[in-house]
């Protein structure tokens, strides 16, 4: 989850729900002392040098956030690379020859 200030109530409710069910969560925020940070399993503190009312680095922040999420996803994906690759191949097969294929899985069959 990403929250600049860590104060969005609905996000906090989701984190609380996940915590109650022992689902690990990662929060990326500029406010590591926030309630949301306390509810998350891991809190990644990003620089929050900007004032809330003066956000000069919005574009740079978005690019940095996108990069961080890409790196995190790559790490999670690599953790079970073989399992994720097998699942990807299975989904690909469903899209090309299974029920989700353009022809409804009737490739090569007379209709």
CSV table of N, CA and C in Angstrom, one decimal:
chain,number,residue,atom,x,y,z
A,1,UNK,N,0.8,-1.1,0.0
A,1,UNK,CA,0.0,0.0,0.0
A,1,UNK,C,0.9,1.2,0.0
A,2,UNK,N,0.5,2.3,-0.7
A,2,UNK,CA,1.2,3.5,-0.7
A,2,UNK,C,0.3,4.6,-0.2
A,3,UNK,N,0.9,5.4,0.7
A,3,UNK,CA,0.2,6.5,1.2
A,3,UNK,C,1.2,7.6,1.6
A,4,UNK,N,1.1,8.7,1.0
A,4,UNK,CA,2.0,9.8,1.2
A,4,UNK,C,2.1,10.2,2.7
A,5,UNK,N,0.9,10.5,3.3
A,5,UNK,CA,0.8,10.9,4.7
A,5,UNK,C,0.5,9.8,5.7
A,6,UNK,N,0.0,8.7,5.2
A,6,UNK,CA,-0.4,7.6,6.1
A,6,UNK,C,-1.6,7.9,6.9
A,7,UNK,N,-2.5,8.7,6.4
A,7,UNK,CA,-3.7,9.1,7.2
A,7,UNK,C,-5.0,8.7,6.6
A,8,UNK,N,-5.1,8.0,5.5
A,8,UNK,CA,-6.3,7.7,4.8
A,8,UNK,C,-7.1,6.6,5.6
A,9,UNK,N,-8.2,6.9,6.1
A,9,UNK,CA,-8.9,6.0,7.0
A,9,UNK,C,-9.3,4.7,6.4
A,10,UNK,N,-9.8,4.8,5.2
A,10,UNK,CA,-10.2,3.5,4.5
A,10,UNK,C,-9.0,2.6,4.3
A,11,UNK,N,-7.8,3.1,4.0
A,11,UNK,CA,-6.6,2.3,3.9
A,11,UNK,C,-6.3,1.7,5.3
A,12,UNK,N,-6.4,2.5,6.3
A,12,UNK,CA,-6.1,2.0,7.7
A,12,UNK,C,-7.1,0.8,8.0
A,13,UNK,N,-8.3,0.9,7.6
A,13,UNK,CA,-9.3,-0.1,7.8
A,13,UNK,C,-8.8,-1.4,7.1
A,14,UNK,N,-8.4,-1.3,5.9
A,14,UNK,CA,-7.9,-2.4,5.1
A,14,UNK,C,-6.7,-3.0,5.8
A,15,UNK,N,-5.7,-2.2,6.3
A,15,UNK,CA,-4.6,-2.7,7.0
A,15,UNK,C,-5.0,-3.4,8.3
A,16,UNK,N,-5.9,-2.9,9.0
A,16,UNK,CA,-6.4,-3.5,10.2
A,16,UNK,C,-7.0,-4.9,9.9
A,17,UNK,N,-7.8,-4.9,8.8
A,17,UNK,CA,-8.5,-6.2,8.4
A,17,UNK,C,-7.4,-7.2,8.1
A,18,UNK,N,-6.4,-6.8,7.3
A,18,UNK,CA,-5.3,-7.7,7.0
A,18,UNK,C,-4.5,-8.2,8.2
A,19,UNK,N,-4.3,-7.3,9.1
A,19,UNK,CA,-3.5,-7.6,10.3
A,19,UNK,C,-4.3,-8.6,11.2
A,20,UNK,N,-5.6,-8.5,11.3
A,20,UNK,CA,-6.4,-9.4,12.0
A,20,UNK,C,-6.4,-10.8,11.4
A,21,UNK,N,-6.2,-10.9,10.1
A,21,UNK,CA,-6.1,-12.2,9.4
A,21,UNK,C,-4.7,-12.7,9.2
A,22,UNK,N,-3.8,-12.0,9.8
A,22,UNK,CA,-2.3,-12.3,9.7
A,22,UNK,C,-1.8,-12.4,8.3
A,23,UNK,N,-2.3,-11.4,7.5
A,23,UNK,CA,-1.8,-11.3,6.1
A,23,UNK,C,-0.7,-10.2,6.1
A,24,UNK,N,0.5,-10.6,5.7
A,24,UNK,CA,1.6,-9.6,5.7
A,24,UNK,C,1.3,-8.4,4.8
A,25,UNK,N,1.7,-7.2,5.2
A,25,UNK,CA,1.5,-6.0,4.4
A,25,UNK,C,2.7,-5.2,4.4
A,26,UNK,N,2.8,-4.4,3.3
A,26,UNK,CA,3.9,-3.4,3.2
A,26,UNK,C,3.3,-2.1,3.0
A,27,UNK,N,3.7,-1.1,3.8
A,27,UNK,CA,3.2,0.3,3.6
A,27,UNK,C,4.4,1.1,3.2
A,28,UNK,N,4.3,1.9,2.1
A,28,UNK,CA,5.3,2.9,1.7
A,28,UNK,C,4.7,4.2,2.0
A,29,UNK,N,5.4,5.0,2.9
A,29,UNK,CA,4.9,6.2,3.3
A,29,UNK,C,6.0,7.2,3.7
A,30,UNK,N,5.6,8.5,3.7
A,30,UNK,CA,6.6,9.5,4.2
A,30,UNK,C,6.3,9.8,5.7
A,31,UNK,N,5.4,9.1,6.3
A,31,UNK,CA,5.1,9.3,7.7
A,31,UNK,C,5.1,7.9,8.5
A,32,UNK,N,6.3,7.5,8.9
A,32,UNK,CA,6.4,6.2,9.5
A,32,UNK,C,5.8,6.1,10.9
A,33,UNK,N,5.4,7.3,11.5
A,33,UNK,CA,4.8,7.3,12.8
A,33,UNK,C,3.3,7.2,12.7
A,34,UNK,N,2.7,7.2,11.5
A,34,UNK,CA,1.3,7.2,11.3
A,34,UNK,C,0.6,5.9,11.8
A,35,UNK,N,-0.7,6.0,12.0
A,35,UNK,CA,-1.5,4.8,12.4
A,35,UNK,C,-1.3,3.7,11.4
A,36,UNK,N,-1.3,4.1,10.1
A,36,UNK,CA,-1.2,3.1,9.1
A,36,UNK,C,0.1,2.3,9.2
A,37,UNK,N,1.2,3.0,9.5
A,37,UNK,CA,2.5,2.4,9.7
A,37,UNK,C,2.5,1.4,10.8
A,38,UNK,N,1.8,1.7,11.9
A,38,UNK,CA,1.7,0.8,13.0
A,38,UNK,C,0.9,-0.5,12.7
A,39,UNK,N,0.0,-0.4,11.8
A,39,UNK,CA,-0.9,-1.5,11.4
A,39,UNK,C,-0.2,-2.4,10.3
A,40,UNK,N,0.8,-1.9,9.6
A,40,UNK,CA,1.4,-2.7,8.6
A,40,UNK,C,2.5,-3.6,9.1
A,41,UNK,N,2.8,-4.7,8.4
A,41,UNK,CA,3.8,-5.6,8.8
A,41,UNK,C,5.2,-5.0,8.6
A,42,UNK,N,5.4,-4.3,7.5
A,42,UNK,CA,6.6,-3.6,7.2
A,42,UNK,C,6.3,-2.2,6.7
A,43,UNK,N,7.0,-1.2,7.2
A,43,UNK,CA,6.8,0.1,6.7
A,43,UNK,C,8.1,0.6,6.1
A,44,UNK,N,8.0,1.0,4.8
A,44,UNK,CA,9.1,1.6,4.1
A,44,UNK,C,9.0,3.1,4.1
A,45,UNK,N,9.9,3.7,4.8
A,45,UNK,CA,9.9,5.2,5.0
A,45,UNK,C,10.6,5.8,3.8
A,46,UNK,N,9.8,6.6,3.1
A,46,UNK,CA,10.4,7.4,2.0
A,46,UNK,C,10.5,8.9,2.4
A,47,UNK,N,11.4,9.5,1.8
A,47,UNK,CA,11.7,10.9,2.2
A,47,UNK,C,10.4,11.7,2.1
A,48,UNK,N,10.1,12.5,3.1
A,48,UNK,CA,8.9,13.3,3.1
A,48,UNK,C,9.3,14.8,3.3
A,49,UNK,N,10.2,15.3,2.6
A,49,UNK,CA,10.7,16.6,2.9
A,49,UNK,C,9.8,17.7,2.4
A,50,UNK,N,8.8,17.4,1.6
A,50,UNK,CA,7.9,18.4,1.1
A,50,UNK,C,6.8,18.7,2.2
A,51,UNK,N,6.3,19.9,2.2
A,51,UNK,CA,5.2,20.3,3.0
A,51,UNK,C,3.9,19.8,2.3
A,52,UNK,N,2.9,19.4,3.1
A,52,UNK,CA,1.7,18.9,2.5
A,52,UNK,C,1.1,19.9,1.5
A,53,UNK,N,1.2,21.2,1.8
A,53,UNK,CA,0.6,22.2,0.9
A,53,UNK,C,1.5,22.6,-0.2
A,54,UNK,N,2.7,22.2,-0.3
A,54,UNK,CA,3.6,22.6,-1.3
A,54,UNK,C,4.3,21.4,-1.9
A,55,UNK,N,3.7,20.8,-2.9
A,55,UNK,CA,4.2,19.5,-3.4
A,55,UNK,C,4.9,19.8,-4.7
A,56,UNK,N,6.2,20.2,-4.7
A,56,UNK,CA,7.0,20.5,-5.8
A,56,UNK,C,7.4,19.3,-6.6
A,57,UNK,N,7.6,18.2,-6.0
A,57,UNK,CA,8.2,17.0,-6.6
A,57,UNK,C,7.2,16.0,-7.0
A,58,UNK,N,6.0,16.3,-7.3
A,58,UNK,CA,5.0,15.3,-7.6
A,58,UNK,C,5.4,14.3,-8.7
A,59,UNK,N,5.9,14.8,-9.8
A,59,UNK,CA,6.3,13.9,-10.9
A,59,UNK,C,7.5,13.0,-10.5
A,60,UNK,N,8.5,13.6,-9.8
A,60,UNK,CA,9.6,12.8,-9.4
A,60,UNK,C,9.2,11.8,-8.4
A,61,UNK,N,8.3,12.2,-7.5
A,61,UNK,CA,7.8,11.2,-6.5
A,61,UNK,C,7.0,10.1,-7.1
A,62,UNK,N,6.3,10.3,-8.2
A,62,UNK,CA,5.5,9.3,-8.9
A,62,UNK,C,6.5,8.3,-9.5
A,63,UNK,N,7.5,8.9,-10.2
A,63,UNK,CA,8.5,8.0,-10.8
A,63,UNK,C,9.2,7.1,-9.8
A,64,UNK,N,9.6,7.7,-8.7
A,64,UNK,CA,10.3,7.0,-7.7
A,64,UNK,C,9.4,5.9,-7.1
A,65,UNK,N,8.2,6.2,-6.9
A,65,UNK,CA,7.2,5.3,-6.3
A,65,UNK,C,7.0,4.1,-7.3
A,66,UNK,N,6.9,4.4,-8.6
A,66,UNK,CA,6.7,3.4,-9.6
A,66,UNK,C,7.9,2.5,-9.6
A,67,UNK,N,9.1,3.0,-9.5
A,67,UNK,CA,10.3,2.3,-9.5
A,67,UNK,C,10.4,1.3,-8.3
A,68,UNK,N,10.1,1.9,-7.1
A,68,UNK,CA,10.1,1.1,-5.9
A,68,UNK,C,9.1,-0.1,-6.0
A,69,UNK,N,7.9,0.2,-6.5
A,69,UNK,CA,6.9,-0.9,-6.6
A,69,UNK,C,7.4,-1.9,-7.6
A,70,UNK,N,8.0,-1.5,-8.7
A,70,UNK,CA,8.5,-2.5,-9.6
A,70,UNK,C,9.6,-3.4,-9.0
A,71,UNK,N,10.5,-2.8,-8.2
A,71,UNK,CA,11.6,-3.5,-7.6
A,71,UNK,C,11.0,-4.5,-6.6
A,72,UNK,N,10.0,-4.0,-5.8
A,72,UNK,CA,9.4,-4.9,-4.8
A,72,UNK,C,8.7,-6.1,-5.4
A,73,UNK,N,7.9,-5.8,-6.5
A,73,UNK,CA,7.2,-6.8,-7.2
A,73,UNK,C,8.2,-7.9,-7.8
A,74,UNK,N,9.3,-7.4,-8.3
A,74,UNK,CA,10.3,-8.3,-8.9
A,74,UNK,C,10.9,-9.2,-7.8
A,75,UNK,N,11.1,-8.7,-6.6
A,75,UNK,CA,11.6,-9.5,-5.5
A,75,UNK,C,10.6,-10.5,-5.1
A,76,UNK,N,9.3,-10.1,-5.0
A,76,UNK,CA,8.3,-11.1,-4.6
A,76,UNK,C,8.1,-12.2,-5.6
A,77,UNK,N,8.2,-11.8,-6.9
A,77,UNK,CA,8.0,-12.7,-8.0
A,77,UNK,C,9.2,-13.7,-8.0
A,78,UNK,N,10.4,-13.1,-7.8
A,78,UNK,CA,11.6,-14.0,-7.9
A,78,UNK,C,11.7,-15.0,-6.7
A,79,UNK,N,11.0,-14.6,-5.6
A,79,UNK,CA,11.0,-15.5,-4.4
A,79,UNK,C,10.5,-16.9,-4.8
A,80,UNK,N,9.5,-17.0,-5.6
A,80,UNK,CA,9.0,-18.3,-6.1
A,80,UNK,C,9.0,-18.3,-7.6
A,81,UNK,N,10.1,-18.0,-8.2
A,81,UNK,CA,10.2,-17.9,-9.6
A,81,UNK,C,9.6,-19.0,-10.4
A,82,UNK,N,10.0,-20.3,-10.1
A,82,UNK,CA,9.5,-21.4,-10.8
A,82,UNK,C,8.0,-21.6,-10.7
A,83,UNK,N,7.4,-21.4,-9.5
A,83,UNK,CA,6.0,-21.5,-9.3
A,83,UNK,C,5.3,-20.4,-10.0
A,84,UNK,N,5.8,-19.2,-10.0
A,84,UNK,CA,5.2,-18.1,-10.7
A,84,UNK,C,5.2,-18.3,-12.2
A,85,UNK,N,6.3,-18.8,-12.7
A,85,UNK,CA,6.5,-19.1,-14.1
A,85,UNK,C,5.5,-20.2,-14.6
A,86,UNK,N,5.3,-21.2,-13.8
A,86,UNK,CA,4.4,-22.3,-14.1
A,86,UNK,C,3.0,-21.7,-14.2
A,87,UNK,N,2.6,-20.9,-13.2
A,87,UNK,CA,1.3,-20.2,-13.2
A,87,UNK,C,1.1,-19.3,-14.4
A,88,UNK,N,2.1,-18.6,-14.8
A,88,UNK,CA,2.0,-17.7,-16.0
A,88,UNK,C,1.8,-18.6,-17.2
A,89,UNK,N,2.5,-19.7,-17.4
A,89,UNK,CA,2.3,-20.5,-18.5
A,89,UNK,C,0.9,-21.1,-18.5
A,90,UNK,N,0.4,-21.5,-17.4
A,90,UNK,CA,-1.0,-22.0,-17.3
A,90,UNK,C,-2.0,-20.9,-17.7
A,91,UNK,N,-1.8,-19.7,-17.3
A,91,UNK,CA,-2.8,-18.6,-17.7
A,91,UNK,C,-2.6,-18.4,-19.2
A,92,UNK,N,-1.4,-18.4,-19.7
A,92,UNK,CA,-1.2,-18.2,-21.1
A,92,UNK,C,-1.9,-19.2,-21.9
A,93,UNK,N,-1.9,-20.5,-21.5
A,93,UNK,CA,-2.6,-21.6,-22.2
A,93,UNK,C,-4.1,-21.3,-22.1
A,94,UNK,N,-4.6,-20.9,-21.0
A,94,UNK,CA,-6.1,-20.6,-20.9
A,94,UNK,C,-6.5,-19.5,-21.9
A,95,UNK,N,-5.6,-18.5,-22.1
A,95,UNK,CA,-5.9,-17.4,-23.0
A,95,UNK,C,-5.7,-17.8,-24.5
A,96,UNK,N,-4.9,-18.8,-24.8
A,96,UNK,CA,-4.7,-19.1,-26.2
A,96,UNK,C,-5.4,-20.3,-26.7
A,97,UNK,N,-5.6,-21.3,-25.8
A,97,UNK,CA,-6.3,-22.5,-26.2
A,97,UNK,C,-7.4,-23.0,-25.3
A,98,UNK,N,-7.6,-22.4,-24.2
A,98,UNK,CA,-8.6,-22.7,-23.2
A,98,UNK,C,-9.9,-21.9,-23.4
A,99,UNK,N,-10.7,-22.0,-22.4
A,99,UNK,CA,-12.0,-21.3,-22.5
A,99,UNK,C,-11.9,-19.8,-22.7
A,100,UNK,N,-10.8,-19.2,-22.3
A,100,UNK,CA,-10.6,-17.8,-22.4
A,100,UNK,C,-10.1,-17.4,-23.8
A,101,UNK,N,-9.8,-18.4,-24.6
A,101,UNK,CA,-9.3,-18.1,-26.0
A,101,UNK,C,-10.3,-17.4,-26.8
A,102,UNK,N,-9.9,-16.7,-27.8
A,102,UNK,CA,-10.8,-16.0,-28.7
A,102,UNK,C,-11.9,-16.8,-29.3
A,103,UNK,N,-11.5,-18.1,-29.6
A,103,UNK,CA,-12.6,-19.0,-30.2
A,103,UNK,C,-13.2,-19.8,-29.1
A,104,UNK,N,-13.0,-19.5,-27.8
A,104,UNK,CA,-13.7,-20.3,-26.8
A,104,UNK,C,-13.1,-21.6,-26.5
A,105,UNK,N,-11.9,-21.9,-27.0
A,105,UNK,CA,-11.2,-23.1,-26.8
A,105,UNK,C,-11.6,-24.2,-27.8
A,106,UNK,N,-12.2,-23.7,-28.9
A,106,UNK,CA,-12.6,-24.7,-30.0
A,106,UNK,C,-11.6,-24.7,-31.1
A,107,UNK,N,-10.4,-24.3,-30.9
A,107,UNK,CA,-9.4,-24.2,-31.9
A,107,UNK,C,-9.2,-25.6,-32.4
A,108,UNK,N,-9.3,-25.8,-33.7
A,108,UNK,CA,-9.1,-27.1,-34.3
A,108,UNK,C,-10.3,-28.0,-34.2
A,109,UNK,N,-11.4,-27.5,-33.6
A,109,UNK,CA,-12.6,-28.4,-33.5
A,109,UNK,C,-13.7,-27.8,-34.4
A,110,UNK,N,-14.5,-28.6,-34.9
A,110,UNK,CA,-15.6,-28.2,-35.8
A,110,UNK,C,-16.7,-27.7,-34.9
A,111,UNK,N,-17.4,-26.6,-35.2
A,111,UNK,CA,-18.4,-26.1,-34.4
A,111,UNK,C,-19.7,-26.2,-34.8
